[in-house]
Rosetta silent file (secondary structure, phi, psi, omega in degrees, C-alpha in Angstrom):
SEQUENCE: QVQLVESGGGLVQPGGSLRLSCAASGSIGRINAMGWYRQAPGKERELVATMTTGGSINYADSVKGRFTISRDNGKNTVYLQMNSLMPEDTAVYSCHGQIRPYYVGYFRDYWGPGTQVTVSS
SCORE:     score description
SCORE:     0.000 S_00000001
   1 L     0.000  151.448  176.105   93.244  106.301  103.717 S_00000001
   2 E  -122.242  135.884  179.492   94.912  103.740  101.508 S_00000001
   3 E  -126.285  145.183  172.417   97.769  104.552   99.140 S_00000001
   4 E  -120.516  132.922 -179.400   99.439  102.637   96.333 S_00000001
   5 E  -131.359  122.827  179.343  102.892  103.656   95.149 S_00000001
   6 E   -94.469  159.480  171.954  104.622  102.165   92.122 S_00000001
   7 E  -154.130  159.876  173.276  108.305  102.071   91.302 S_00000001
   8 L   108.423   -1.985  178.336  110.580  100.536   88.683 S_00000001
   9 L   -72.677  176.034  178.407  109.507  102.078   85.405 S_00000001
  10 E   157.458 -164.917 -179.886  111.899  103.520   82.865 S_00000001
  11 E  -103.323  131.838 -179.720  113.413  103.250   79.420 S_00000001
  12 E  -142.757  150.199  178.301  114.542   99.867   78.131 S_00000001
  13 L   -78.913  154.843  175.833  115.593   98.492   74.767 S_00000001
  14 L   -53.736  136.650 -176.420  113.488   95.908   72.929 S_00000001
  15 L    90.011   -9.241 -178.454  114.160   92.480   74.359 S_00000001
  16 L   -82.593 -175.640 -176.929  115.106   93.918   77.717 S_00000001
  17 L  -131.854  151.854  171.965  113.563   93.478   81.154 S_00000001
  18 E  -143.736  153.554  175.396  112.090   95.632   83.880 S_00000001
  19 E  -125.135  122.286  176.554  110.602   94.879   87.271 S_00000001
  20 E   -98.365  146.220  175.860  107.771   96.987   88.641 S_00000001
  21 E  -129.039  149.715  176.654  106.853   97.119   92.307 S_00000001
  22 E  -144.806  123.134  179.332  103.770   98.482   94.039 S_00000001
  23 E  -111.364  131.648  174.705  103.332   98.814   97.769 S_00000001
  24 E   -97.072  138.907 -179.839   99.987   99.407   99.457 S_00000001
  25 E  -145.539  169.098  178.173   99.967  101.278  102.740 S_00000001
  26 E   107.675 -145.420 -172.816   97.628  103.043  105.131 S_00000001
  27 L   -84.643   63.809 -175.439   94.387  101.874  106.695 S_00000001
  28 E   -88.270  120.804  174.567   94.359   98.403  105.167 S_00000001
  29 E   -91.168  -50.979 -179.504   91.938   95.925  106.606 S_00000001
  30 E  -156.777  144.060  176.258   92.144   93.244  103.945 S_00000001
  31 E  -111.269  129.503  176.468   93.376   92.913  100.367 S_00000001
  32 E   -91.772  -53.945 -177.650   91.518   90.729   97.894 S_00000001
  33 E  -142.913  150.513  171.439   93.477   91.283   94.706 S_00000001
  34 E  -135.126  150.935 -179.017   96.341   93.384   93.425 S_00000001
  35 E  -171.578 -167.675 -174.877   97.495   93.812   89.888 S_00000001
  36 E  -130.923  139.358  172.048   98.639   95.919   86.993 S_00000001
  37 E  -126.016  162.973  177.226   96.917   97.791   84.193 S_00000001
  38 E  -142.408  154.465  177.083   98.431   99.861   81.421 S_00000001
  39 E  -139.121  118.817  176.705   97.399  102.648   79.112 S_00000001
  40 L   -91.796  157.906 -179.860   99.225  103.532   75.934 S_00000001
  41 L   -56.333  130.186  178.142   98.775  106.904   74.214 S_00000001
  42 L    77.332    4.705 -179.562   95.462  107.050   72.375 S_00000001
  43 L  -122.102  162.769  177.332   94.298  103.717   73.786 S_00000001
  44 L   -80.140  157.551  176.644   92.051  102.631   76.613 S_00000001
  45 L   -65.921  139.352 -178.765   93.423  101.227   79.848 S_00000001
  46 E  -133.343  152.252  176.525   93.801   97.460   79.717 S_00000001
  47 E   -67.505  136.693  171.647   94.452   94.684   82.170 S_00000001
  48 E  -104.059  -57.055 -179.786   98.010   93.372   82.271 S_00000001
  49 E  -163.627  143.797  174.051   97.921   90.920   85.169 S_00000001
  50 E  -135.160  156.347 -179.343   96.134   90.435   88.462 S_00000001
  51 E  -144.887  127.608  177.554   96.659   88.119   91.399 S_00000001
  52 E   -82.106  165.466  177.679   94.338   87.370   94.294 S_00000001
  53 L   -61.654  -29.415  178.465   95.521   86.878   97.832 S_00000001
  54 L   -77.499   -8.958  175.389   94.674   83.214   97.377 S_00000001
  55 L   105.589    0.940  177.155   97.062   82.967   94.436 S_00000001
  56 L   -73.129  134.683 -174.947   94.744   83.011   91.414 S_00000001
  57 E  -124.110  142.577  175.908   96.399   84.772   88.473 S_00000001
  58 E  -133.611  128.827  178.410   95.043   86.296   85.297 S_00000001
  59 E  -118.004  148.467  166.896   97.214   87.587   82.439 S_00000001
  60 L   -67.453  145.124 -179.077   96.401   89.478   79.283 S_00000001
  61 H   -57.784  -33.645 -174.674   97.042   87.263   76.263 S_00000001
  62 H   -69.645  -15.597 -177.643   99.572   89.770   74.938 S_00000001
  63 H  -115.471   -4.644 -179.268  101.902   89.305   77.942 S_00000001
  64 L   -58.473  133.564 -179.733  101.553   85.588   78.663 S_00000001
  65 L    86.530  -11.459  179.969  104.919   83.898   78.735 S_00000001
  66 L  -116.284  -37.109 -177.704  106.779   87.216   79.024 S_00000001
  67 E  -107.531  146.993  177.161  105.437   88.858   82.184 S_00000001
  68 E  -133.417  125.366  177.029  105.189   87.348   85.664 S_00000001
  69 E   -98.890  143.962  176.160  103.138   88.749   88.525 S_00000001
  70 E  -148.668  163.570 -179.619  103.911   87.946   92.127 S_00000001
  71 E  -137.678  149.215  167.745  102.930   89.196   95.561 S_00000001
  72 E  -114.708   96.399 -174.250  104.389   89.482   99.013 S_00000001
  73 H   -63.479  -31.676 -179.949  101.245   89.422  101.113 S_00000001
  74 H   -67.229  -26.555 -179.837  103.161   90.212  104.283 S_00000001
  75 H  -105.273    4.942 -177.859  104.416   93.450  102.727 S_00000001
  76 L    51.168   43.804 -174.640  101.188   94.275  100.836 S_00000001
  77 E  -125.865  141.809  175.278  103.303   94.473   97.705 S_00000001
  78 E  -122.691  144.321 -178.586  102.793   93.281   94.149 S_00000001
  79 E  -122.512  154.118  172.973  105.498   92.874   91.534 S_00000001
  80 E  -134.579  108.014  174.628  105.520   92.618   87.771 S_00000001
  81 E   -87.966  119.709 -176.040  108.566   91.058   86.150 S_00000001
  82 E  -114.970  115.999  178.500  108.558   92.035   82.477 S_00000001
  83 L  -116.214  164.023  179.147  110.858   90.165   80.102 S_00000001
  84 L    49.561   47.304 -176.953  111.274   90.218   76.329 S_00000001
  85 L   -65.146  144.508 -178.741  109.817   93.709   76.238 S_00000001
  86 L  -123.671  157.233  179.134  108.531   95.010   72.927 S_00000001
  87 H   -54.189  -32.132 -179.775  107.815   98.564   71.737 S_00000001
  88 H   -72.902   -5.878  172.896  104.084   97.832   71.967 S_00000001
  89 H   -83.033   -6.361  179.240  104.506   97.362   75.722 S_00000001
  90 L   -61.714  124.699 -176.971  105.188  101.092   76.011 S_00000001
  91 E  -177.096  171.093  166.691  102.558  102.581   78.315 S_00000001
  92 E   -88.883  122.415 -178.454  101.855  104.040   81.705 S_00000001
  93 E   -99.353  125.903 -177.719  101.562  101.102   84.078 S_00000001
  94 E  -117.811  137.931  176.613   99.236  101.556   87.025 S_00000001
  95 E   -84.283  141.062  178.718   98.929   99.434   90.116 S_00000001
  96 E  -127.476  141.494  175.604   95.443   98.419   91.230 S_00000001
  97 E  -134.979  135.072  172.924   94.279   97.059   94.539 S_00000001
  98 E   -99.756   99.251 -165.343   90.919   95.677   95.622 S_00000001
  99 E  -127.619  139.349  173.231   91.198   96.651   99.267 S_00000001
 100 E  -104.769  111.211  174.816   88.916   96.868  102.265 S_00000001
 101 E   -63.139  152.874 -175.087   89.978   99.634  104.635 S_00000001
 102 L   -68.500  -15.909 -175.796   89.631   98.590  108.261 S_00000001
 103 L   -96.235    2.188  176.291   87.053  101.338  108.879 S_00000001
 104 L  -130.845  163.894 -175.065   84.543  100.177  106.232 S_00000001
 105 L  -103.935   19.893 -178.809   82.819   96.872  105.570 S_00000001
 106 L  -146.424  163.111 -179.368   83.354   96.500  101.836 S_00000001
 107 L   -84.587  145.043  176.648   86.131   96.392   99.270 S_00000001
 108 E  -124.612  159.505  174.170   87.093   99.439   97.214 S_00000001
 109 E   -93.222  128.444  176.766   89.236   99.933   94.117 S_00000001
 110 E  -122.709  147.923 -177.520   92.451  101.857   94.657 S_00000001
 111 E  -130.238  143.699  169.979   94.949  103.014   92.026 S_00000001
 112 L   -82.230  169.614 -178.143   98.532  104.152   92.084 S_00000001
 113 L   -71.514  -18.545  179.299   99.618  107.276   90.170 S_00000001
 114 L   101.311  151.749  176.335  101.283  105.200   87.442 S_00000001
 115 E  -136.724  136.719 -175.744  104.810  104.688   86.180 S_00000001
 116 E   -80.665  131.689  171.043  106.018  105.142   82.610 S_00000001
 117 E  -119.351  121.688  179.990  107.514  102.191   80.776 S_00000001
 118 E  -122.128  123.987  179.274  109.111  103.003   77.428 S_00000001
 119 E  -111.873  110.261 -174.726  110.521  100.303   75.175 S_00000001
 120 L  -158.402  148.502  175.446  112.644  101.819   72.449 S_00000001
 121 L   -93.857    0.000    0.000  116.014  101.468   70.780 S_00000001
């Protein structure tokens, strides 16, 4: 089994910062990409940022220049530094991993349970 566990969510005022972390553990053979998605109430889940093991990064237009994704490949961990937060960033943020367990020959999508980020004064 493979598990993803997020941490770092919470309540922050507009203009503030938060750092999310997500650690993958378990029967990990290889990780291709890790990243973050979010879902606000009444909206569909959307990509926030992803990063491949090789270092390729993709950001949603709405977070470019404010959010920074990074990874520690040795710790199977992905981070999301969120600065200049706005009320519209309020959502449940979920970690995603494209991971191949060592006991299978293909990559699967894994998700963390999610962490709430609320931006409000």
